[in-house]
Amino acid sequence: MLRGRDIKRYGYDWAGQWLIYIPWHFPYQFDESITGASEKAEKAFKEQYPAVYNHMLEYKEPLSKRNKAETGIRYEWYAMQRWGAKYWEDFSKPKIIWGEISDKSKFAFDFFGEYIPEATSFYMKGECIEYLLSALNSSVSEWLFSKVGTTTGVGTIRWKKYTIEQLIVAKLSTEQLNTHLAAFNDLKVGKMSITDFECFSNKLMYDVYKLTSDEIQYIENQQTV
C-alpha cells in the first residue's frame, strides 16, 4: 500500500504499509454459485490464510454488527461491505500514480499493482501510459499546470484530477512512441538514470510541441523560480 508521501517522480518508496482487501466470499469470490454468506468460504479462508484470518477474528464482534440486513447474510462477517466488484481488478493493473499536493510534478509508474487508499492520491490507466507518464512529468506540463492548477493556502500546487484533465498532451508518431518505449524500458531495468530519462523526455516534448529555443529557455527558467 502506498501513501501520497511515498510517491516520487518516476518511482516510490514503500514504507512497509499493508492493506487487507477481502471481497465477498473470499477466497471463492469468483464462484458465482455462492449467493450468500458462505461457511465453505470462511473455512477456506481460515485454512489458506490463517494469519490474516486470525487477525480479522480479533475484530469479529464489531465487524458482525455492520449493516445487519447484509452482514452474515449476503456476505461473510469478515468481508468488505462494498468491495468494488465492477472495477477492483483495475487497481492491480500497471498504472500511473500521484499525490495531490506537491511543489513539483511527481508522477510514478506502478508495475506491481499497489493500492492507494488515501483521498489525496490518485491513479490512471489506459493506452500509451509510459509516454503519458513522461508527458506529465515534463517541464512543459509542469509549466502548463502552473497556469491552470490550484494551490493550497500556503502556495503548494494541488495536482487535482479535473485540472490535470486540462493539460494538452501531444500525440506521438509510431516511431516516436517506439523510441520512447525503448528509453522507458532502459529506465525500468536500470540502464538509464532518471536524470538522463528526464532530459530525453523533455527534449521529446520540446520537439513534439515545436518549441523555439527562446520558448524552451523561458519554460526551463520557470522551473528554477
PDB file of C-alpha atoms in Angstrom:
ATOM      1  CA  MET A   1       0.000   0.000   0.000  1.00  0.00           C
ATOM      2  CA  LEU A   2       1.254   3.485  -0.863  1.00  0.00           C
ATOM      3  CA  ARG A   3       0.542   6.896   0.605  1.00  0.00           C
ATOM      4  CA  GLY A   4       0.855  10.204  -1.210  1.00  0.00           C
ATOM      5  CA  ARG A   5       4.085  10.990   0.653  1.00  0.00           C
ATOM      6  CA  ASP A   6       5.634   7.741  -0.643  1.00  0.00           C
ATOM      7  CA  ILE A   7       5.290   8.704  -4.315  1.00  0.00           C
ATOM      8  CA  LYS A   8       8.304  10.266  -6.042  1.00  0.00           C
ATOM      9  CA  ARG A   9       8.899  11.296  -9.633  1.00  0.00           C
ATOM     10  CA  TYR A  10       9.140   8.049 -11.674  1.00  0.00           C
ATOM     11  CA  GLY A  11       9.142   5.900  -8.543  1.00  0.00           C
ATOM     12  CA  TYR A  12       8.065   5.437  -4.950  1.00  0.00           C
ATOM     13  CA  ASP A  13       9.395   4.335  -1.577  1.00  0.00           C
ATOM     14  CA  TRP A  14       7.272   1.637   0.021  1.00  0.00           C
ATOM     15  CA  ALA A  15       7.019   2.267   3.775  1.00  0.00           C
ATOM     16  CA  GLY A  16       6.006  -1.266   4.752  1.00  0.00           C
ATOM     17  CA  GLN A  17       2.305  -0.402   4.872  1.00  0.00           C
ATOM     18  CA  TRP A  18      -0.259  -3.113   4.073  1.00  0.00           C
ATOM     19  CA  LEU A  19      -3.923  -3.071   3.145  1.00  0.00           C
ATOM     20  CA  ILE A  20      -6.210  -6.039   3.829  1.00  0.00           C
ATOM     21  CA  TYR A  21      -8.681  -6.302   0.967  1.00  0.00           C
ATOM     22  CA  ILE A  22     -11.329  -9.005   1.338  1.00  0.00           C
ATOM     23  CA  PRO A  23     -14.163  -9.295  -1.212  1.00  0.00           C
ATOM     24  CA  TRP A  24     -17.387 -11.186  -0.656  1.00  0.00           C
ATOM     25  CA  HIS A  25     -16.984 -14.977  -0.288  1.00  0.00           C
ATOM     26  CA  PHE A  26     -13.179 -14.743  -0.242  1.00  0.00           C
ATOM     27  CA  PRO A  27     -11.268 -16.840  -1.285  1.00  0.00           C
ATOM     28  CA  TYR A  28     -14.101 -18.026  -3.558  1.00  0.00           C
ATOM     29  CA  GLN A  29     -15.047 -14.570  -4.833  1.00  0.00           C
ATOM     30  CA  PHE A  30     -15.196 -15.888  -8.410  1.00  0.00           C
ATOM     31  CA  ASP A  31     -17.563 -18.740  -7.573  1.00  0.00           C
ATOM     32  CA  GLU A  32     -20.894 -17.498  -8.943  1.00  0.00           C
ATOM     33  CA  SER A  33     -22.756 -20.385  -7.306  1.00  0.00           C
ATOM     34  CA  ILE A  34     -22.265 -18.730  -3.905  1.00  0.00           C
ATOM     35  CA  THR A  35     -25.126 -16.305  -3.318  1.00  0.00           C
ATOM     36  CA  GLY A  36     -24.877 -15.529   0.395  1.00  0.00           C
ATOM     37  CA  ALA A  37     -22.614 -15.768   3.433  1.00  0.00           C
ATOM     38  CA  SER A  38     -20.686 -18.999   2.933  1.00  0.00           C
ATOM     39  CA  GLU A  39     -19.329 -21.319   5.624  1.00  0.00           C
ATOM     40  CA  LYS A  40     -17.301 -23.036   2.906  1.00  0.00           C
ATOM     41  CA  ALA A  41     -15.639 -19.738   2.009  1.00  0.00           C
ATOM     42  CA  GLU A  42     -14.860 -18.938   5.632  1.00  0.00           C
ATOM     43  CA  LYS A  43     -13.364 -22.384   6.196  1.00  0.00           C
ATOM     44  CA  ALA A  44     -11.136 -21.993   3.131  1.00  0.00           C
ATOM     45  CA  PHE A  45     -10.109 -18.506   4.267  1.00  0.00           C
ATOM     46  CA  LYS A  46      -9.125 -19.862   7.687  1.00  0.00           C
ATOM     47  CA  GLU A  47      -7.135 -22.749   6.170  1.00  0.00           C
ATOM     48  CA  GLN A  48      -5.406 -20.865   3.359  1.00  0.00           C
ATOM     49  CA  TYR A  49      -4.683 -17.556   5.122  1.00  0.00           C
ATOM     50  CA  PRO A  50      -4.529 -18.393   8.854  1.00  0.00           C
ATOM     51  CA  ALA A  51      -2.543 -15.298   9.892  1.00  0.00           C
ATOM     52  CA  VAL A  52      -4.950 -12.902   8.177  1.00  0.00           C
ATOM     53  CA  TYR A  53      -7.987 -14.843   9.383  1.00  0.00           C
ATOM     54  CA  ASN A  54      -6.795 -14.772  12.998  1.00  0.00           C
ATOM     55  CA  HIS A  55      -6.140 -11.047  12.716  1.00  0.00           C
ATOM     56  CA  MET A  56      -9.669 -10.461  11.433  1.00  0.00           C
ATOM     57  CA  LEU A  57     -11.047 -12.724  14.158  1.00  0.00           C
ATOM     58  CA  GLU A  58      -9.938 -10.164  16.740  1.00  0.00           C
ATOM     59  CA  TYR A  59     -12.479  -7.751  15.242  1.00  0.00           C
ATOM     60  CA  LYS A  60     -15.289 -10.204  14.545  1.00  0.00           C
ATOM     61  CA  GLU A  61     -17.731  -8.662  17.011  1.00  0.00           C
ATOM     62  CA  PRO A  62     -17.671  -5.085  15.643  1.00  0.00           C
ATOM     63  CA  LEU A  63     -17.461  -6.340  12.053  1.00  0.00           C
ATOM     64  CA  SER A  64     -20.511  -8.533  12.578  1.00  0.00           C
ATOM     65  CA  LYS A  65     -22.524  -5.532  13.775  1.00  0.00           C
ATOM     66  CA  ARG A  66     -22.187  -3.691  10.444  1.00  0.00           C
ATOM     67  CA  ASN A  67     -25.318  -3.374   8.320  1.00  0.00           C
ATOM     68  CA  LYS A  68     -27.390  -6.108   9.977  1.00  0.00           C
ATOM     69  CA  ALA A  69     -29.505  -6.523   6.843  1.00  0.00           C
ATOM     70  CA  GLU A  70     -26.472  -7.797   4.888  1.00  0.00           C
ATOM     71  CA  THR A  71     -23.555  -8.786   7.137  1.00  0.00           C
ATOM     72  CA  GLY A  72     -23.606 -12.534   7.680  1.00  0.00           C
ATOM     73  CA  ILE A  73     -26.457 -12.794   5.171  1.00  0.00           C
ATOM     74  CA  ARG A  74     -25.282 -11.529   1.766  1.00  0.00           C
ATOM     75  CA  TYR A  75     -21.605 -11.746   2.654  1.00  0.00           C
ATOM     76  CA  GLU A  76     -19.365 -13.120   5.395  1.00  0.00           C
ATOM     77  CA  TRP A  77     -18.660 -11.149   8.573  1.00  0.00           C
ATOM     78  CA  TYR A  78     -15.022 -10.640   7.548  1.00  0.00           C
ATOM     79  CA  ALA A  79     -15.732  -9.331   4.022  1.00  0.00           C
ATOM     80  CA  MET A  80     -15.922  -5.709   2.947  1.00  0.00           C
ATOM     81  CA  GLN A  81     -19.423  -4.301   2.778  1.00  0.00           C
ATOM     82  CA  ARG A  82     -18.706  -2.759  -0.637  1.00  0.00           C
ATOM     83  CA  TRP A  83     -15.719  -4.215  -2.438  1.00  0.00           C
ATOM     84  CA  GLY A  84     -15.820  -2.599  -5.884  1.00  0.00           C
ATOM     85  CA  ALA A  85     -16.911  -5.734  -7.705  1.00  0.00           C
ATOM     86  CA  LYS A  86     -17.010  -3.980 -11.084  1.00  0.00           C
ATOM     87  CA  TYR A  87     -13.588  -2.346 -11.036  1.00  0.00           C
ATOM     88  CA  TRP A  88     -11.398  -3.797  -8.278  1.00  0.00           C
ATOM     89  CA  GLU A  89      -9.083  -5.557 -10.744  1.00  0.00           C
ATOM     90  CA  ASP A  90      -8.132  -2.206 -12.292  1.00  0.00           C
ATOM     91  CA  PHE A  91      -6.087  -1.422  -9.188  1.00  0.00           C
ATOM     92  CA  SER A  92      -3.790  -4.373  -9.909  1.00  0.00           C
ATOM     93  CA  LYS A  93      -3.025  -3.274 -13.468  1.00  0.00           C
ATOM     94  CA  PRO A  94       0.008  -1.167 -14.499  1.00  0.00           C
ATOM     95  CA  LYS A  95      -0.915   2.453 -13.858  1.00  0.00           C
ATOM     96  CA  ILE A  96       0.282   5.975 -13.216  1.00  0.00           C
ATOM     97  CA  ILE A  97       0.046   7.119  -9.604  1.00  0.00           C
ATOM     98  CA  TRP A  98       0.498  10.511  -7.985  1.00  0.00           C
ATOM     99  CA  GLY A  99      -0.185  12.508  -4.858  1.00  0.00           C
ATOM    100  CA  GLU A 100      -2.347  15.611  -4.949  1.00  0.00           C
ATOM    101  CA  ILE A 101      -0.127  18.082  -3.085  1.00  0.00           C
ATOM    102  CA  SER A 102       3.411  18.670  -4.346  1.00  0.00           C
ATOM    103  CA  ASP A 103       5.627  21.575  -5.411  1.00  0.00           C
ATOM    104  CA  LYS A 104       6.757  19.593  -8.453  1.00  0.00           C
ATOM    105  CA  SER A 105       5.181  17.010 -10.715  1.00  0.00           C
ATOM    106  CA  LYS A 106       5.643  13.600  -9.068  1.00  0.00           C
ATOM    107  CA  PHE A 107       4.008  11.002 -11.262  1.00  0.00           C
ATOM    108  CA  ALA A 108       5.236   7.422 -10.941  1.00  0.00           C
ATOM    109  CA  PHE A 109       4.604   4.153 -12.754  1.00  0.00           C
ATOM    110  CA  ASP A 110       3.249   1.291 -10.668  1.00  0.00           C
ATOM    111  CA  PHE A 111       4.268  -2.069 -12.123  1.00  0.00           C
ATOM    112  CA  PHE A 112       3.182  -4.177  -9.157  1.00  0.00           C
ATOM    113  CA  GLY A 113      -0.476  -3.372  -8.503  1.00  0.00           C
ATOM    114  CA  GLU A 114      -0.046  -1.245  -5.397  1.00  0.00           C
ATOM    115  CA  TYR A 115      -3.126   0.109  -3.626  1.00  0.00           C
ATOM    116  CA  ILE A 116      -3.522   3.781  -2.764  1.00  0.00           C
ATOM    117  CA  PRO A 117      -6.302   4.264  -0.185  1.00  0.00           C
ATOM    118  CA  GLU A 118      -5.774   7.964   0.521  1.00  0.00           C
ATOM    119  CA  ALA A 119      -8.259  10.537  -0.746  1.00  0.00           C
ATOM    120  CA  THR A 120      -5.343  12.756  -1.823  1.00  0.00           C
ATOM    121  CA  SER A 121      -3.677  10.152  -4.050  1.00  0.00           C
ATOM    122  CA  PHE A 122      -4.831   9.069  -7.480  1.00  0.00           C
ATOM    123  CA  TYR A 123      -4.162   6.711 -10.356  1.00  0.00           C
ATOM    124  CA  MET A 124      -4.863   6.497 -14.075  1.00  0.00           C
ATOM    125  CA  LYS A 125      -4.663   3.696 -16.610  1.00  0.00           C
ATOM    126  CA  GLY A 126      -5.083   3.383 -20.351  1.00  0.00           C
ATOM    127  CA  GLU A 127      -3.091   3.198 -23.563  1.00  0.00           C
ATOM    128  CA  CYS A 128       0.447   4.572 -24.007  1.00  0.00           C
ATOM    129  CA  ILE A 129       0.699   5.283 -20.284  1.00  0.00           C
ATOM    130  CA  GLU A 130       4.509   5.104 -20.407  1.00  0.00           C
ATOM    131  CA  TYR A 131       4.501   8.125 -22.713  1.00  0.00           C
ATOM    132  CA  LEU A 132       1.761   9.822 -20.701  1.00  0.00           C
ATOM    133  CA  LEU A 133       3.908   9.453 -17.584  1.00  0.00           C
ATOM    134  CA  SER A 134       6.791  11.241 -19.305  1.00  0.00           C
ATOM    135  CA  ALA A 135       4.485  13.952 -20.608  1.00  0.00           C
ATOM    136  CA  LEU A 136       3.034  14.595 -17.143  1.00  0.00           C
ATOM    137  CA  ASN A 137       6.489  14.784 -15.561  1.00  0.00           C
ATOM    138  CA  SER A 138       7.895  17.020 -18.302  1.00  0.00           C
ATOM    139  CA  SER A 139       8.876  20.654 -17.900  1.00  0.00           C
ATOM    140  CA  VAL A 140       6.224  21.581 -20.466  1.00  0.00           C
ATOM    141  CA  SER A 141       3.387  20.029 -18.455  1.00  0.00           C
ATOM    142  CA  GLU A 142       4.703  21.458 -15.215  1.00  0.00           C
ATOM    143  CA  TRP A 143       4.657  24.932 -16.780  1.00  0.00           C
ATOM    144  CA  LEU A 144       1.188  24.381 -18.263  1.00  0.00           C
ATOM    145  CA  PHE A 145      -0.155  23.156 -14.933  1.00  0.00           C
ATOM    146  CA  SER A 146       1.142  26.263 -13.206  1.00  0.00           C
ATOM    147  CA  LYS A 147      -1.318  28.192 -15.391  1.00  0.00           C
ATOM    148  CA  VAL A 148      -4.420  26.060 -14.797  1.00  0.00           C
ATOM    149  CA  GLY A 149      -3.787  24.414 -11.427  1.00  0.00           C
ATOM    150  CA  THR A 150      -4.827  25.455  -7.941  1.00  0.00           C
ATOM    151  CA  THR A 151      -2.752  25.801  -4.780  1.00  0.00           C
ATOM    152  CA  THR A 152      -3.107  25.219  -1.051  1.00  0.00           C
ATOM    153  CA  GLY A 153      -3.308  28.058   1.442  1.00  0.00           C
ATOM    154  CA  VAL A 154       0.489  28.137   1.654  1.00  0.00           C
ATOM    155  CA  GLY A 155       1.010  28.103  -2.111  1.00  0.00           C
ATOM    156  CA  THR A 156       1.777  24.416  -2.728  1.00  0.00           C
ATOM    157  CA  ILE A 157       0.403  23.125  -6.036  1.00  0.00           C
ATOM    158  CA  ARG A 158      -2.575  20.751  -5.919  1.00  0.00           C
ATOM    159  CA  TRP A 159      -2.420  18.208  -8.743  1.00  0.00           C
ATOM    160  CA  LYS A 160      -6.155  17.610  -8.876  1.00  0.00           C
ATOM    161  CA  LYS A 161      -7.777  15.330 -11.427  1.00  0.00           C
ATOM    162  CA  TYR A 162     -10.033  17.929 -13.024  1.00  0.00           C
ATOM    163  CA  THR A 163      -7.127  20.313 -13.657  1.00  0.00           C
ATOM    164  CA  ILE A 164      -4.814  17.582 -14.939  1.00  0.00           C
ATOM    165  CA  GLU A 165      -7.502  16.764 -17.494  1.00  0.00           C
ATOM    166  CA  GLN A 166      -6.973  20.250 -18.927  1.00  0.00           C
ATOM    167  CA  LEU A 167      -3.346  19.537 -19.817  1.00  0.00           C
ATOM    168  CA  ILE A 168      -2.606  19.218 -23.519  1.00  0.00           C
ATOM    169  CA  VAL A 169      -0.676  16.058 -24.408  1.00  0.00           C
ATOM    170  CA  ALA A 170       0.543  15.855 -27.995  1.00  0.00           C
ATOM    171  CA  LYS A 171       0.153  12.649 -29.977  1.00  0.00           C
ATOM    172  CA  LEU A 172       3.381  10.910 -30.984  1.00  0.00           C
ATOM    173  CA  SER A 173       4.129   9.134 -34.225  1.00  0.00           C
ATOM    174  CA  THR A 174       4.644   5.372 -34.129  1.00  0.00           C
ATOM    175  CA  GLU A 175       8.398   5.902 -34.496  1.00  0.00           C
ATOM    176  CA  GLN A 176       8.468   8.387 -31.622  1.00  0.00           C
ATOM    177  CA  LEU A 177       6.419   6.065 -29.419  1.00  0.00           C
ATOM    178  CA  ASN A 178       8.766   3.159 -30.102  1.00  0.00           C
ATOM    179  CA  THR A 179      11.825   5.305 -29.367  1.00  0.00           C
ATOM    180  CA  HIS A 180      10.266   6.498 -26.139  1.00  0.00           C
ATOM    181  CA  LEU A 181       9.241   2.989 -25.071  1.00  0.00           C
ATOM    182  CA  ALA A 182      12.800   1.742 -25.626  1.00  0.00           C
ATOM    183  CA  ALA A 183      14.144   4.525 -23.401  1.00  0.00           C
ATOM    184  CA  PHE A 184      11.453   3.837 -20.795  1.00  0.00           C
ATOM    185  CA  ASN A 185      12.398   0.159 -20.714  1.00  0.00           C
ATOM    186  CA  ASP A 186      16.036   1.178 -20.198  1.00  0.00           C
ATOM    187  CA  LEU A 187      14.906   3.281 -17.239  1.00  0.00           C
ATOM    188  CA  LYS A 188      12.848   0.396 -15.887  1.00  0.00           C
ATOM    189  CA  VAL A 189      15.782  -2.048 -15.853  1.00  0.00           C
ATOM    190  CA  GLY A 190      18.329   0.494 -14.634  1.00  0.00           C
ATOM    191  CA  LYS A 191      20.194   1.057 -17.904  1.00  0.00           C
ATOM    192  CA  MET A 192      19.228   4.744 -17.874  1.00  0.00           C
ATOM    193  CA  SER A 193      19.180   7.087 -14.898  1.00  0.00           C
ATOM    194  CA  ILE A 194      16.128   9.157 -14.006  1.00  0.00           C
ATOM    195  CA  THR A 195      18.111  12.331 -14.775  1.00  0.00           C
ATOM    196  CA  ASP A 196      19.038  11.116 -18.267  1.00  0.00           C
ATOM    197  CA  PHE A 197      15.498   9.918 -18.911  1.00  0.00           C
ATOM    198  CA  GLU A 198      14.083  13.301 -17.880  1.00  0.00           C
ATOM    199  CA  CYS A 199      16.443  15.043 -20.311  1.00  0.00           C
ATOM    200  CA  PHE A 200      15.354  12.636 -23.047  1.00  0.00           C
ATOM    201  CA  SER A 201      11.662  13.168 -22.252  1.00  0.00           C
ATOM    202  CA  ASN A 202      11.921  16.946 -22.093  1.00  0.00           C
ATOM    203  CA  LYS A 203      13.699  17.086 -25.444  1.00  0.00           C
ATOM    204  CA  LEU A 204      10.997  14.862 -26.918  1.00  0.00           C
ATOM    205  CA  MET A 205       8.298  17.196 -25.598  1.00  0.00           C
ATOM    206  CA  TYR A 206      10.088  20.254 -26.970  1.00  0.00           C
ATOM    207  CA  ASP A 207      10.337  18.604 -30.382  1.00  0.00           C
ATOM    208  CA  VAL A 208       6.712  17.456 -30.392  1.00  0.00           C
ATOM    209  CA  TYR A 209       5.425  20.910 -29.483  1.00  0.00           C
ATOM    210  CA  LYS A 210       7.898  22.523 -31.906  1.00  0.00           C
ATOM    211  CA  LEU A 211       9.095  24.994 -29.308  1.00  0.00           C
ATOM    212  CA  THR A 212      11.702  27.592 -30.185  1.00  0.00           C
ATOM    213  CA  SER A 213      14.940  27.930 -28.231  1.00  0.00           C
ATOM    214  CA  ASP A 214      13.563  31.074 -26.565  1.00  0.00           C
ATOM    215  CA  GLU A 215      10.377  29.251 -25.519  1.00  0.00           C
ATOM    216  CA  ILE A 216      12.400  26.349 -24.149  1.00  0.00           C
ATOM    217  CA  GLN A 217      14.615  28.726 -22.197  1.00  0.00           C
ATOM    218  CA  TYR A 218      11.573  30.506 -20.785  1.00  0.00           C
ATOM    219  CA  ILE A 219       9.996  27.241 -19.579  1.00  0.00           C
ATOM    220  CA  GLU A 220      13.228  25.977 -18.060  1.00  0.00           C
ATOM    221  CA  ASN A 221      13.787  29.282 -16.288  1.00  0.00           C
ATOM    222  CA  GLN A 222      10.355  28.905 -14.677  1.00  0.00           C
ATOM    223  CA  GLN A 223      11.471  25.589 -13.149  1.00  0.00           C
ATOM    224  CA  THR A 224      14.160  27.327 -11.123  1.00  0.00           C
ATOM    225  CA  VAL A 225      11.935  30.104  -9.754  1.00  0.00           C
TER     226      VAL A 225
END
